[in-house]
mmCIF file of C-alpha atoms in Angstrom:
data_model
loop_
_atom_site.group_PDB
_atom_site.id
_atom_site.type_symbol
_atom_site.label_atom_id
_atom_site.label_comp_id
_atom_site.label_asym_id
_atom_site.label_seq_id
_atom_site.Cartn_x
_atom_site.Cartn_y
_atom_site.Cartn_z
ATOM 1 C CA UNK A 183 -8.972 -4.485 -16.131
ATOM 2 C CA UNK A 184 -6.544 -3.992 -13.048
ATOM 3 C CA UNK A 185 -8.611 -3.117 -9.152
ATOM 4 C CA UNK A 186 -6.413 -0.695 -7.783
ATOM 5 C CA UNK A 187 -5.994 -0.614 -3.978
ATOM 6 C CA UNK A 188 -3.573 1.810 -2.834
ATOM 7 C CA UNK A 189 -1.394 4.933 -4.360
ATOM 8 C CA UNK A 190 1.564 7.200 -4.188
ATOM 9 C CA UNK A 191 2.767 9.830 -4.812
ATOM 10 C CA UNK A 192 7.148 10.217 -4.817
ATOM 11 C CA UNK A 193 9.924 11.705 -7.675
ATOM 12 C CA UNK A 194 10.916 8.009 -7.931
ATOM 13 C CA UNK A 195 13.526 9.474 -11.180
ATOM 14 C CA UNK A 196 14.697 11.735 -9.692
ATOM 15 C CA UNK A 197 13.387 14.513 -11.978
ATOM 16 C CA UNK A 198 11.774 16.662 -9.605
ATOM 17 C CA UNK A 199 8.545 15.566 -10.267
ATOM 18 C CA UNK A 200 5.404 12.944 -8.389
ATOM 19 C CA UNK A 201 5.534 9.762 -10.634
ATOM 20 C CA UNK A 202 1.925 7.647 -9.055
ATOM 21 C CA UNK A 203 2.537 4.042 -7.941
ATOM 22 C CA UNK A 204 -1.571 2.373 -8.301
ATOM 23 C CA UNK A 205 -1.505 -0.545 -5.795
ATOM 24 C CA UNK A 206 -3.735 -4.210 -7.880
ATOM 25 C CA UNK A 207 -5.190 -6.027 -5.502
ATOM 26 C CA UNK A 208 -8.317 -7.561 -4.666
ATOM 27 C CA UNK A 209 -9.656 -11.355 -4.575
ATOM 28 C CA UNK A 210 -10.854 -12.220 -8.091
ATOM 29 C CA UNK A 211 -7.750 -12.327 -9.485
ATOM 30 C CA UNK A 212 -5.661 -15.766 -9.963
ATOM 31 C CA UNK A 213 -1.591 -15.241 -9.652
ATOM 32 C CA UNK A 214 -1.263 -16.208 -12.813
ATOM 33 C CA UNK A 215 -3.235 -12.481 -14.190
ATOM 34 C CA UNK A 216 -1.686 -9.099 -14.723
ATOM 35 C CA UNK A 217 -4.388 -7.247 -13.821
ATOM 36 C CA UNK A 218 -2.902 -8.065 -9.764
ATOM 37 C CA UNK A 219 0.445 -6.479 -11.492
ATOM 38 C CA UNK A 220 1.434 -2.573 -9.421
ATOM 39 C CA UNK A 221 2.187 -0.309 -11.662
ATOM 40 C CA UNK A 222 4.460 2.590 -11.616
ATOM 41 C CA UNK A 223 3.720 5.593 -14.146
ATOM 42 C CA UNK A 224 6.422 8.311 -14.678
ATOM 43 C CA UNK A 225 5.793 12.158 -15.210
ATOM 44 C CA UNK A 226 7.705 13.820 -17.369
ATOM 45 C CA UNK A 227 7.504 16.815 -15.927
ATOM 46 C CA UNK A 228 4.421 18.020 -17.723
ATOM 47 C CA UNK A 229 1.642 15.781 -16.102
ATOM 48 C CA UNK A 230 2.832 13.178 -18.873
ATOM 49 C CA UNK A 231 2.713 9.765 -16.915
ATOM 50 C CA UNK A 232 4.354 7.060 -19.178
ATOM 51 C CA UNK A 233 4.617 3.698 -17.954
ATOM 52 C CA UNK A 234 6.730 0.953 -16.726
ATOM 53 C CA UNK A 235 7.319 -1.683 -17.489
ATOM 54 C CA UNK A 236 8.686 -3.204 -14.609
ATOM 55 C CA UNK A 237 7.003 -6.268 -12.753
ATOM 56 C CA UNK A 238 5.617 -5.096 -9.291
ATOM 57 C CA UNK A 239 6.332 -5.273 -6.983
ATOM 58 C CA UNK A 240 8.288 -8.414 -7.138
ATOM 59 C CA UNK A 241 8.137 -9.264 -10.024
ATOM 60 C CA UNK A 242 5.182 -11.293 -9.846
ATOM 61 C CA UNK A 243 1.249 -11.219 -9.694
ATOM 62 C CA UNK A 244 0.278 -10.127 -6.038
ATOM 63 C CA UNK A 245 -2.809 -8.502 -3.999
ATOM 64 C CA UNK A 246 -1.740 -5.361 -3.130
ATOM 65 C CA UNK A 247 -3.163 -2.855 0.475
ATOM 66 C CA UNK A 248 -0.620 -0.625 0.939
ATOM 67 C CA UNK A 249 2.181 1.568 -0.622
ATOM 68 C CA UNK A 250 4.182 4.394 1.277
ATOM 69 C CA UNK A 251 7.346 6.057 -0.394
ATOM 70 C CA UNK A 252 11.208 6.902 2.194
ATOM 71 C CA UNK A 253 13.933 7.698 2.313
ATOM 72 C CA UNK A 254 13.838 4.752 4.810
ATOM 73 C CA UNK A 255 18.951 4.324 3.621
ATOM 74 C CA UNK A 256 18.801 8.279 4.262
ATOM 75 C CA UNK A 257 20.800 7.824 -0.184
ATOM 76 C CA UNK A 258 18.594 11.236 -1.034
ATOM 77 C CA UNK A 259 16.347 8.628 -2.732
ATOM 78 C CA UNK A 260 12.870 7.443 -2.373
ATOM 79 C CA UNK A 261 12.230 3.844 -2.074
ATOM 80 C CA UNK A 262 8.992 1.437 -1.426
ATOM 81 C CA UNK A 263 7.396 -0.573 1.126
ATOM 82 C CA UNK A 264 4.423 -2.684 -0.406
ATOM 83 C CA UNK A 265 2.412 -4.739 1.477
ATOM 84 C CA UNK A 266 0.703 -7.598 0.157
ATOM 85 C CA UNK A 267 -3.213 -8.322 1.524
ATOM 86 C CA UNK A 268 -4.236 -11.870 1.030
ATOM 87 C CA UNK A 269 -2.676 -15.524 -1.307
ATOM 88 C CA UNK A 270 -5.797 -15.059 -4.037
ATOM 89 C CA UNK A 271 -8.445 -17.594 -3.312
ATOM 90 C CA UNK A 272 -6.600 -18.899 -0.153
ATOM 91 C CA UNK A 273 -7.727 -15.536 2.565
ATOM 92 C CA UNK A 274 -6.098 -16.581 5.659
ATOM 93 C CA UNK A 275 -1.926 -17.466 4.334
ATOM 94 C CA UNK A 276 0.154 -15.279 5.475
ATOM 95 C CA UNK A 277 1.289 -12.932 3.077
ATOM 96 C CA UNK A 278 4.825 -10.730 2.016
ATOM 97 C CA UNK A 279 5.800 -6.991 2.447
ATOM 98 C CA UNK A 280 8.373 -5.968 0.416
ATOM 99 C CA UNK A 281 10.984 -3.205 0.305
ATOM 100 C CA UNK A 282 12.052 -2.151 -3.050
ATOM 101 C CA UNK A 283 15.044 -0.284 -3.199
ATOM 102 C CA UNK A 284 15.800 2.501 -5.844
ATOM 103 C CA UNK A 285 18.731 2.883 -8.045
ATOM 104 C CA UNK A 286 17.445 6.332 -8.722
ATOM 105 C CA UNK A 287 16.327 6.340 -11.566
ATOM 106 C CA UNK A 288 12.790 4.794 -11.038
ATOM 107 C CA UNK A 289 14.056 0.893 -11.185
ATOM 108 C CA UNK A 290 13.047 -0.965 -7.979
ATOM 109 C CA UNK A 291 15.074 -4.140 -7.094
ATOM 110 C CA UNK A 292 13.263 -6.274 -4.005
ATOM 111 C CA UNK A 293 15.761 -6.205 -1.343
ATOM 112 C CA UNK A 294 13.558 -7.577 1.718
ATOM 113 C CA UNK A 295 15.108 -10.817 1.961
ATOM 114 C CA UNK A 296 18.413 -8.539 2.143
ATOM 115 C CA UNK A 297 17.006 -6.425 4.470
ATOM 116 C CA UNK A 298 13.851 -7.126 6.077
ATOM 117 C CA UNK A 299 12.922 -11.358 6.179
ATOM 118 C CA UNK A 300 11.358 -11.287 8.993
ATOM 119 C CA UNK A 301 8.675 -10.042 6.307
ATOM 120 C CA UNK A 302 8.215 -13.024 4.339
ATOM 121 C CA UNK A 303 5.230 -14.137 5.386
ATOM 122 C CA UNK A 304 4.239 -11.768 7.970
ATOM 123 C CA UNK A 305 0.672 -11.682 7.889
ATOM 124 C CA UNK A 306 -2.667 -10.294 5.617
ATOM 125 C CA UNK A 307 -1.462 -6.503 5.384
ATOM 126 C CA UNK A 308 -4.451 -3.879 5.581
ATOM 127 C CA UNK A 309 -1.993 -0.554 6.375
ATOM 128 C CA UNK A 310 1.828 0.319 7.144
ATOM 129 C CA UNK A 311 3.140 3.580 8.097
ATOM 130 C CA UNK A 312 7.045 5.232 8.204
ATOM 131 C CA UNK A 313 7.906 6.626 11.396
ATOM 132 C CA UNK A 314 10.371 7.415 13.760
ATOM 133 C CA UNK A 315 9.226 5.218 16.165
ATOM 134 C CA UNK A 316 12.483 4.517 19.022
ATOM 135 C CA UNK A 317 13.799 8.380 18.119
ATOM 136 C CA UNK A 318 17.480 7.816 16.765
ATOM 137 C CA UNK A 319 16.845 9.519 13.386
ATOM 138 C CA UNK A 320 15.561 7.288 11.424
ATOM 139 C CA UNK A 321 12.767 5.637 9.787
ATOM 140 C CA UNK A 322 11.385 2.583 11.736
ATOM 141 C CA UNK A 323 8.086 0.293 10.317
ATOM 142 C CA UNK A 324 4.298 0.062 12.050
ATOM 143 C CA UNK A 325 2.017 -2.727 10.138
ATOM 144 C CA UNK A 326 -0.901 -3.593 10.445
ATOM 145 C CA UNK A 327 -3.063 -6.483 8.901
ATOM 146 C CA UNK A 328 -6.325 -9.091 9.188
ATOM 147 C CA UNK A 329 -5.942 -11.858 12.462
ATOM 148 C CA UNK A 330 -2.410 -10.195 13.005
ATOM 149 C CA UNK A 331 -0.806 -8.317 16.104
ATOM 150 C CA UNK A 332 0.793 -4.930 14.606
ATOM 151 C CA UNK A 333 3.833 -5.273 14.163
ATOM 152 C CA UNK A 334 7.315 -2.663 14.576
ATOM 153 C CA UNK A 335 9.721 -2.931 12.163
ATOM 154 C CA UNK A 336 12.894 -1.074 13.558
ATOM 155 C CA UNK A 337 15.324 0.094 11.632
ATOM 156 C CA UNK A 338 19.242 -0.900 11.758
ATOM 157 C CA UNK A 339 21.308 0.766 9.889
ATOM 158 C CA UNK A 340 19.189 0.195 6.636
ATOM 159 C CA UNK A 341 18.348 -2.781 7.928
ATOM 160 C CA UNK A 342 15.177 -3.628 10.011
ATOM 161 C CA UNK A 343 13.987 -6.536 12.686
ATOM 162 C CA UNK A 344 10.879 -7.405 13.663
ATOM 163 C CA UNK A 345 11.223 -5.553 18.013
ATOM 164 C CA UNK A 346 9.779 -8.604 20.660
ATOM 165 C CA UNK A 347 8.964 -6.201 22.689
ATOM 166 C CA UNK A 348 6.848 -2.850 21.134
ATOM 167 C CA UNK A 349 3.948 -3.998 22.878
ATOM 168 C CA UNK A 350 3.170 -5.363 26.319
ATOM 169 C CA UNK A 351 0.069 -7.630 25.429
ATOM 170 C CA UNK A 352 -0.902 -9.478 21.968
ATOM 171 C CA UNK A 353 -2.854 -7.090 19.814
ATOM 172 C CA UNK A 354 -4.027 -9.975 17.126
ATOM 173 C CA UNK A 355 -7.306 -8.032 15.348
ATOM 174 C CA UNK A 356 -8.837 -7.360 12.824
ATOM 175 C CA UNK A 357 -6.221 -3.886 12.018
ATOM 176 C CA UNK A 358 -7.376 -2.106 9.443
ATOM 177 C CA UNK A 359 -5.581 1.349 9.218
ATOM 178 C CA UNK A 360 -2.997 3.555 10.793
ATOM 179 C CA UNK A 361 -2.591 7.032 12.259
ATOM 180 C CA UNK A 362 0.728 8.370 13.805
ATOM 181 C CA UNK A 363 1.475 11.098 15.447
ATOM 182 C CA UNK A 364 2.661 12.459 19.090
ATOM 183 C CA UNK A 365 -0.487 12.997 20.905
ATOM 184 C CA UNK A 366 0.363 13.520 24.136
ATOM 185 C CA UNK A 367 2.854 16.036 23.648
ATOM 186 C CA UNK A 368 5.466 14.417 24.808
ATOM 187 C CA UNK A 369 7.907 15.173 21.080
ATOM 188 C CA UNK A 370 7.825 10.965 20.563
ATOM 189 C CA UNK A 371 5.396 9.275 18.016
ATOM 190 C CA UNK A 372 2.405 8.067 18.875
ATOM 191 C CA UNK A 373 0.197 5.916 16.770
ATOM 192 C CA UNK A 374 -3.756 5.109 16.977
ATOM 193 C CA UNK A 375 -5.368 1.271 14.857
ATOM 194 C CA UNK A 376 -8.257 0.873 13.795
ATOM 195 C CA UNK A 377 -10.396 -2.083 14.178
ATOM 196 C CA UNK A 378 -13.151 -3.912 14.182
ATOM 197 C CA UNK A 379 -15.071 -2.940 16.898
ATOM 198 C CA UNK A 380 -16.955 -4.091 19.798
ATOM 199 C CA UNK A 381 -20.937 -3.528 18.457
ATOM 200 C CA UNK A 382 -20.878 -7.119 16.982
ATOM 201 C CA UNK A 383 -21.216 -10.884 17.260
ATOM 202 C CA UNK A 384 -17.889 -11.155 18.270
ATOM 203 C CA UNK A 385 -16.127 -11.070 21.442
ATOM 204 C CA UNK A 386 -13.082 -11.477 21.945
ATOM 205 C CA UNK A 387 -10.214 -11.414 24.497
ATOM 206 C CA UNK A 388 -7.085 -13.649 25.199
ATOM 207 C CA UNK A 389 -9.022 -16.229 26.600
ATOM 208 C CA UNK A 390 -11.542 -16.603 24.923
ATOM 209 C CA UNK A 391 -10.374 -16.161 20.711
ATOM 210 C CA UNK A 392 -12.151 -15.578 17.835
ATOM 211 C CA UNK A 393 -10.197 -18.523 15.361
ATOM 212 C CA UNK A 394 -9.582 -19.245 11.914
ATOM 213 C CA UNK A 395 -9.262 -22.287 11.265
ATOM 214 C CA UNK A 396 -6.969 -22.767 7.693
ATOM 215 C CA UNK A 397 -7.197 -26.527 5.797
ATOM 216 C CA UNK A 398 -8.857 -28.356 3.177
ATOM 217 C CA UNK A 399 -10.836 -30.478 5.498
ATOM 218 C CA UNK A 400 -12.821 -32.119 2.415
ATOM 219 C CA UNK A 401 -9.508 -32.584 0.786
ATOM 220 C CA UNK A 402 -10.649 -30.942 -2.923
ATOM 221 C CA UNK A 403 -7.738 -29.562 -3.255
ATOM 222 C CA UNK A 404 -9.018 -25.927 -2.174
ATOM 223 C CA UNK A 405 -8.781 -23.888 1.740
ATOM 224 C CA UNK A 406 -11.925 -23.642 3.277
ATOM 225 C CA UNK A 407 -11.756 -21.271 6.222
ATOM 226 C CA UNK A 408 -14.144 -21.977 9.590
ATOM 227 C CA UNK A 409 -14.271 -19.263 11.515
ATOM 228 C CA UNK A 410 -14.873 -20.582 15.169
ATOM 229 C CA UNK A 411 -15.760 -18.283 18.670
ATOM 230 C CA UNK A 412 -16.301 -19.225 22.217
ATOM 231 C CA UNK A 413 -19.515 -19.661 24.346
ATOM 232 C CA UNK A 414 -18.951 -20.462 27.614
ATOM 233 C CA UNK A 415 -15.873 -22.385 27.161
ATOM 234 C CA UNK A 416 -16.134 -24.098 23.858
ATOM 235 C CA UNK A 417 -15.409 -22.723 20.746
ATOM 236 C CA UNK A 418 -18.352 -22.771 17.661
ATOM 237 C CA UNK A 419 -17.927 -22.670 14.198
ATOM 238 C CA UNK A 420 -20.378 -19.054 13.696
ATOM 239 C CA UNK A 421 -21.276 -20.746 9.837
ATOM 240 C CA UNK A 422 -24.217 -22.147 9.752
ATOM 241 C CA UNK A 423 -25.139 -26.002 8.496
ATOM 242 C CA UNK A 424 -26.823 -24.684 5.204
ATOM 243 C CA UNK A 425 -23.373 -22.835 4.530
ATOM 244 C CA UNK A 426 -20.532 -25.138 6.164
ATOM 245 C CA UNK A 427 -21.412 -28.408 4.466
ATOM 246 C CA UNK A 428 -23.051 -26.656 1.150
ATOM 247 C CA UNK A 429 -18.646 -25.022 1.179
ATOM 248 C CA UNK A 430 -18.260 -29.439 2.787
ATOM 249 C CA UNK A 431 -20.128 -31.739 0.842
ATOM 250 C CA UNK A 432 -18.799 -34.712 4.022
ATOM 251 C CA UNK A 433 -19.867 -33.566 6.794
ATOM 252 C CA UNK A 434 -24.035 -34.076 5.247
ATOM 253 C CA UNK A 435 -23.281 -37.931 7.265
ATOM 254 C CA UNK A 436 -22.431 -36.967 10.103
ATOM 255 C CA UNK A 437 -25.104 -33.659 9.918
ATOM 256 C CA UNK A 438 -28.263 -34.617 7.835
ATOM 257 C CA UNK A 439 -30.688 -32.200 9.872
ATOM 258 C CA UNK A 440 -29.532 -28.482 12.837
ATOM 259 C CA UNK A 441 -30.748 -31.356 14.664
ATOM 260 C CA UNK A 442 -27.539 -32.653 14.533
ATOM 261 C CA UNK A 443 -25.689 -30.002 13.626
ATOM 262 C CA UNK A 444 -27.101 -27.515 17.377
ATOM 263 C CA UNK A 445 -24.334 -27.433 19.882
ATOM 264 C CA UNK A 446 -20.717 -29.293 17.374
ATOM 265 C CA UNK A 447 -18.093 -27.678 19.158
ATOM 266 C CA UNK A 448 -14.952 -27.314 16.164
ATOM 267 C CA UNK A 449 -13.188 -30.033 17.907
ATOM 268 C CA UNK A 450 -16.730 -32.621 17.892
ATOM 269 C CA UNK A 451 -16.550 -31.869 13.692
ATOM 270 C CA UNK A 452 -13.749 -32.233 13.448
ATOM 271 C CA UNK A 453 -10.731 -35.170 13.628
ATOM 272 C CA UNK A 454 -7.709 -33.980 15.455
ATOM 273 C CA UNK A 455 -5.118 -34.527 13.371
ATOM 274 C CA UNK A 456 -7.162 -32.318 10.614
ATOM 275 C CA UNK A 457 -7.321 -28.677 12.864
ATOM 276 C CA UNK A 458 -3.353 -29.402 13.939
ATOM 277 C CA UNK A 459 -2.754 -29.686 10.087
ATOM 278 C CA UNK A 460 -4.220 -26.276 9.132
ATOM 279 C CA UNK A 461 -3.250 -23.032 9.820
ATOM 280 C CA UNK A 462 -5.175 -21.675 13.170
ATOM 281 C CA UNK A 463 -5.424 -17.564 13.396
ATOM 282 C CA UNK A 464 -6.499 -16.448 16.280
ATOM 283 C CA UNK A 465 -7.797 -12.721 16.929
ATOM 284 C CA UNK A 466 -7.957 -11.008 20.492
ATOM 285 C CA UNK A 467 -8.267 -7.704 20.695
ATOM 286 C CA UNK A 468 -11.178 -5.808 18.468
ATOM 287 C CA UNK A 469 -11.230 -2.841 19.527
ATOM 288 C CA UNK A 470 -9.945 0.430 17.932
ATOM 289 C CA UNK A 471 -7.047 2.229 20.030
ATOM 290 C CA UNK A 472 -4.314 4.525 20.487
ATOM 291 C CA UNK A 473 -0.411 3.333 21.600
ATOM 292 C CA UNK A 474 0.934 5.381 23.609
ATOM 293 C CA UNK A 475 5.299 5.633 22.883
ATOM 294 C CA UNK A 476 7.045 5.300 25.704
ATOM 295 C CA UNK A 477 10.224 7.461 23.672
ATOM 296 C CA UNK A 478 12.295 3.758 23.103
ATOM 297 C CA UNK A 479 9.177 2.375 21.072
ATOM 298 C CA UNK A 480 7.103 0.677 23.369
ATOM 299 C CA UNK A 481 3.594 1.185 23.473
ATOM 300 C CA UNK A 482 0.172 1.033 26.418
ATOM 301 C CA UNK A 483 -2.697 0.443 24.396
ATOM 302 C CA UNK A 484 -5.176 2.597 25.506
ATOM 303 C CA UNK A 485 -9.255 2.227 23.810
ATOM 304 C CA UNK A 486 -10.221 5.259 21.273
ATOM 305 C CA UNK A 487 -13.870 6.646 23.114
ATOM 306 C CA UNK A 488 -16.227 4.240 23.150
ATOM 307 C CA UNK A 489 -18.482 6.347 19.996
ATOM 308 C CA UNK A 490 -15.927 5.146 17.812
ATOM 309 C CA UNK A 491 -15.965 1.175 18.763
ATOM 310 C CA UNK A 492 -19.689 0.422 17.201
ATOM 311 C CA UNK A 493 -18.363 -0.242 13.952
ATOM 312 C CA UNK A 494 -15.337 -1.004 12.274
ATOM 313 C CA UNK A 495 -12.651 2.010 11.482
ATOM 314 C CA UNK A 496 -10.995 1.663 8.448
ATOM 315 C CA UNK A 497 -10.044 5.522 8.193
ATOM 316 C CA UNK A 498 -7.607 7.044 10.619
ATOM 317 C CA UNK A 499 -6.666 11.388 9.799
ATOM 318 C CA UNK A 500 -4.550 13.231 12.201
ATOM 319 C CA UNK A 501 -4.357 17.069 12.406
ATOM 320 C CA UNK A 502 -5.303 20.034 14.600
ATOM 321 C CA UNK A 503 -8.012 20.478 13.498
ATOM 322 C CA UNK A 504 -9.725 23.583 15.520
ATOM 323 C CA UNK A 505 -6.628 25.294 16.026
ATOM 324 C CA UNK A 506 -5.811 24.681 20.024
ATOM 325 C CA UNK A 507 -2.167 23.554 19.106
ATOM 326 C CA UNK A 508 -3.016 19.995 20.015
ATOM 327 C CA UNK A 509 -3.920 16.940 16.925
ATOM 328 C CA UNK A 510 -6.284 15.922 16.818
ATOM 329 C CA UNK A 511 -8.535 12.670 14.812
ATOM 330 C CA UNK A 512 -10.743 11.439 11.734
ATOM 331 C CA UNK A 513 -11.645 8.233 11.694
ATOM 332 C CA UNK A 514 -14.293 6.923 9.049
ATOM 333 C CA UNK A 515 -15.152 3.045 8.530
ATOM 334 C CA UNK A 516 -18.448 0.348 8.335
ATOM 335 C CA UNK A 517 -18.674 -2.144 6.157
ATOM 336 C CA UNK A 518 -22.154 -3.470 4.349
ATOM 337 C CA UNK A 519 -21.169 -6.509 2.035
ATOM 338 C CA UNK A 520 -21.525 -9.020 5.043
ATOM 339 C CA UNK A 521 -23.771 -12.974 5.721
ATOM 340 C CA UNK A 522 -26.993 -11.330 6.606
ATOM 341 C CA UNK A 523 -27.046 -13.903 9.700
ATOM 342 C CA UNK A 524 -23.747 -11.294 11.580
ATOM 343 C CA UNK A 525 -25.958 -7.880 10.604
ATOM 344 C CA UNK A 526 -23.491 -4.548 8.067
ATOM 345 C CA UNK A 527 -21.456 -2.765 10.247
ATOM 346 C CA UNK A 528 -23.381 1.408 9.564
ATOM 347 C CA UNK A 529 -23.461 2.537 13.232
ATOM 348 C CA UNK A 530 -20.560 5.730 12.074
ATOM 349 C CA UNK A 531 -21.433 8.399 10.786
ATOM 350 C CA UNK A 532 -17.102 9.781 10.676
ATOM 351 C CA UNK A 533 -16.045 11.619 14.483
ATOM 352 C CA UNK A 534 -14.104 13.955 15.442
ATOM 353 C CA UNK A 535 -12.018 13.723 18.543
ATOM 354 C CA UNK A 536 -9.958 16.851 19.783
ATOM 355 C CA UNK A 537 -7.056 16.037 20.970
ATOM 356 C CA UNK A 538 -5.750 18.103 24.471
ATOM 357 C CA UNK A 539 -2.836 16.761 24.234
ATOM 358 C CA UNK A 540 -2.094 14.334 27.039
ATOM 359 C CA UNK A 541 -3.800 11.198 24.822
ATOM 360 C CA UNK A 542 -7.872 12.073 25.433
ATOM 361 C CA UNK A 543 -9.363 12.896 23.136
ATOM 362 C CA UNK A 544 -13.374 14.592 23.683
ATOM 363 C CA UNK A 545 -15.809 13.481 20.915
ATOM 364 C CA UNK A 546 -17.474 16.191 19.160
ATOM 365 C CA UNK A 547 -20.742 15.768 17.563
ATOM 366 C CA UNK A 548 -21.518 16.539 14.018
ATOM 367 C CA UNK A 549 -23.474 18.720 14.278
ATOM 368 C CA UNK A 550 -20.750 20.710 15.598
ATOM 369 C CA UNK A 551 -18.137 20.301 13.812
ATOM 370 C CA UNK A 552 -19.865 20.057 10.575
ATOM 371 C CA UNK A 553 -18.218 16.977 9.737
ATOM 372 C CA UNK A 554 -20.138 14.036 8.956
ATOM 373 C CA UNK A 555 -20.310 10.856 6.802
ATOM 374 C CA UNK A 556 -22.177 8.456 4.867
ATOM 375 C CA UNK A 557 -21.527 5.170 3.684
ATOM 376 C CA UNK A 558 -18.637 2.753 3.745
ATOM 377 C CA UNK A 559 -15.752 5.040 4.879
ATOM 378 C CA UNK A 560 -12.212 3.756 3.278
ATOM 379 C CA UNK A 561 -9.302 6.790 3.486
ATOM 380 C CA UNK A 562 -9.351 10.291 4.545
ATOM 381 C CA UNK A 563 -6.393 12.405 2.898
ATOM 382 C CA UNK A 564 -5.688 16.012 2.924
ATOM 383 C CA UNK A 565 -5.630 18.628 0.295
ATOM 384 C CA UNK A 566 -3.886 21.827 0.294
ATOM 385 C CA UNK A 567 -4.949 24.072 -1.869
ATOM 386 C CA UNK A 568 -4.553 28.772 -2.438
ATOM 387 C CA UNK A 569 -8.013 28.873 -0.740
ATOM 388 C CA UNK A 570 -7.091 26.301 2.282
ATOM 389 C CA UNK A 571 -7.189 23.207 3.043
ATOM 390 C CA UNK A 572 -9.361 20.536 2.729
ATOM 391 C CA UNK A 573 -10.313 16.735 3.525
ATOM 392 C CA UNK A 574 -11.507 14.680 0.933
ATOM 393 C CA UNK A 575 -13.059 11.267 1.784
ATOM 394 C CA UNK A 576 -13.023 8.226 -0.425
ATOM 395 C CA UNK A 577 -16.188 5.890 0.555
ATOM 396 C CA UNK A 578 -16.811 2.657 -1.553
ATOM 397 C CA UNK A 579 -18.379 2.750 -4.415
ATOM 398 C CA UNK A 580 -20.067 6.362 -3.737
ATOM 399 C CA UNK A 581 -19.103 9.958 -4.902
ATOM 400 C CA UNK A 582 -16.126 11.384 -2.336
ATOM 401 C CA UNK A 583 -17.920 13.900 -0.462
ATOM 402 C CA UNK A 584 -14.620 16.526 0.698
ATOM 403 C CA UNK A 585 -15.029 19.095 3.026
ATOM 404 C CA UNK A 586 -13.407 23.126 3.980
ATOM 405 C CA UNK A 587 -11.250 22.810 7.156
ATOM 406 C CA UNK A 588 -12.474 26.028 8.363
ATOM 407 C CA UNK A 589 -9.615 28.537 10.314
ATOM 408 C CA UNK A 590 -10.794 29.461 13.796
#
């Protein structure tokens, strides 16, 4: 049975009703498993859906993180971006993003190589948003993911190139989500990106990043991932001795006890050629941030209030929730399924941030806002009903939480 990771409702076949694309993902299935196939369900106009026989997104089975529909080439037909989370059983190996062209009848063709070749092995994607970041009237792409910098791809007459100057400095992080909007009131598109936060054992900076090495260190045919953090000027593996030697038994000869293992750097443990041949991924930014657009697609990074850094931010939503004409921000997160020595991330009860229209936010207490979340938050969406707007909060292994937005 497939694990549903995202979905998109859009009219794929031009018949005036909404069809449903469901993304499949996770790290439990191999690349030979049909459980990783994304699914397109076509609506007959009466709410009855029929599964399309297409193997999506690109004719093979991959672990999908996100799907976003948009008419990026302005031909009147909705196309798709599909972002791949990871290569099954090879966490750390960069995966692909795909552009799928629609023939107008719900049949999709992978046109990534022709229109956006830089999406090949772009990274381990978590989220993507379509937005006109450079103000030229067409839709560009903003991408976020694990162990990667935020990326902007500029639309040039229906083809895309990665912007090399969208950000003034490197922004490599564990980016989880993106929410767009004009937060400073200047008429262009800014965005917020949710990150790991600052309340953990992980500390990162450009000078002392968190680093992951991915390689088959023991030559047994499967890759190992070794995460390192800095103490002083040296990088040390985060893994406890018994965990690392269980995964790489050849290290038992070198480190028979904890005394021999302590104070060993990554360069003490492995030969230079083992590290140089590994995939090396660095993270230098862990704060969740607001990115302010100058109108031409160049962004200035501004950390969100310190209270939002107490836990991971996995979900973000924007809207004028208090009716003052300025965009506000709702955030949720937490992460429970982690190793005991790291400690679970549970310090967030949701955040309601009132915007001032000048790229500033004021945190509103849950007692005043009524927006108090529990559990592991994975998405926040707004549904418009006959009785007003409702916030729907998706939680991992928990029921949905619903909040009615009260008129001011």
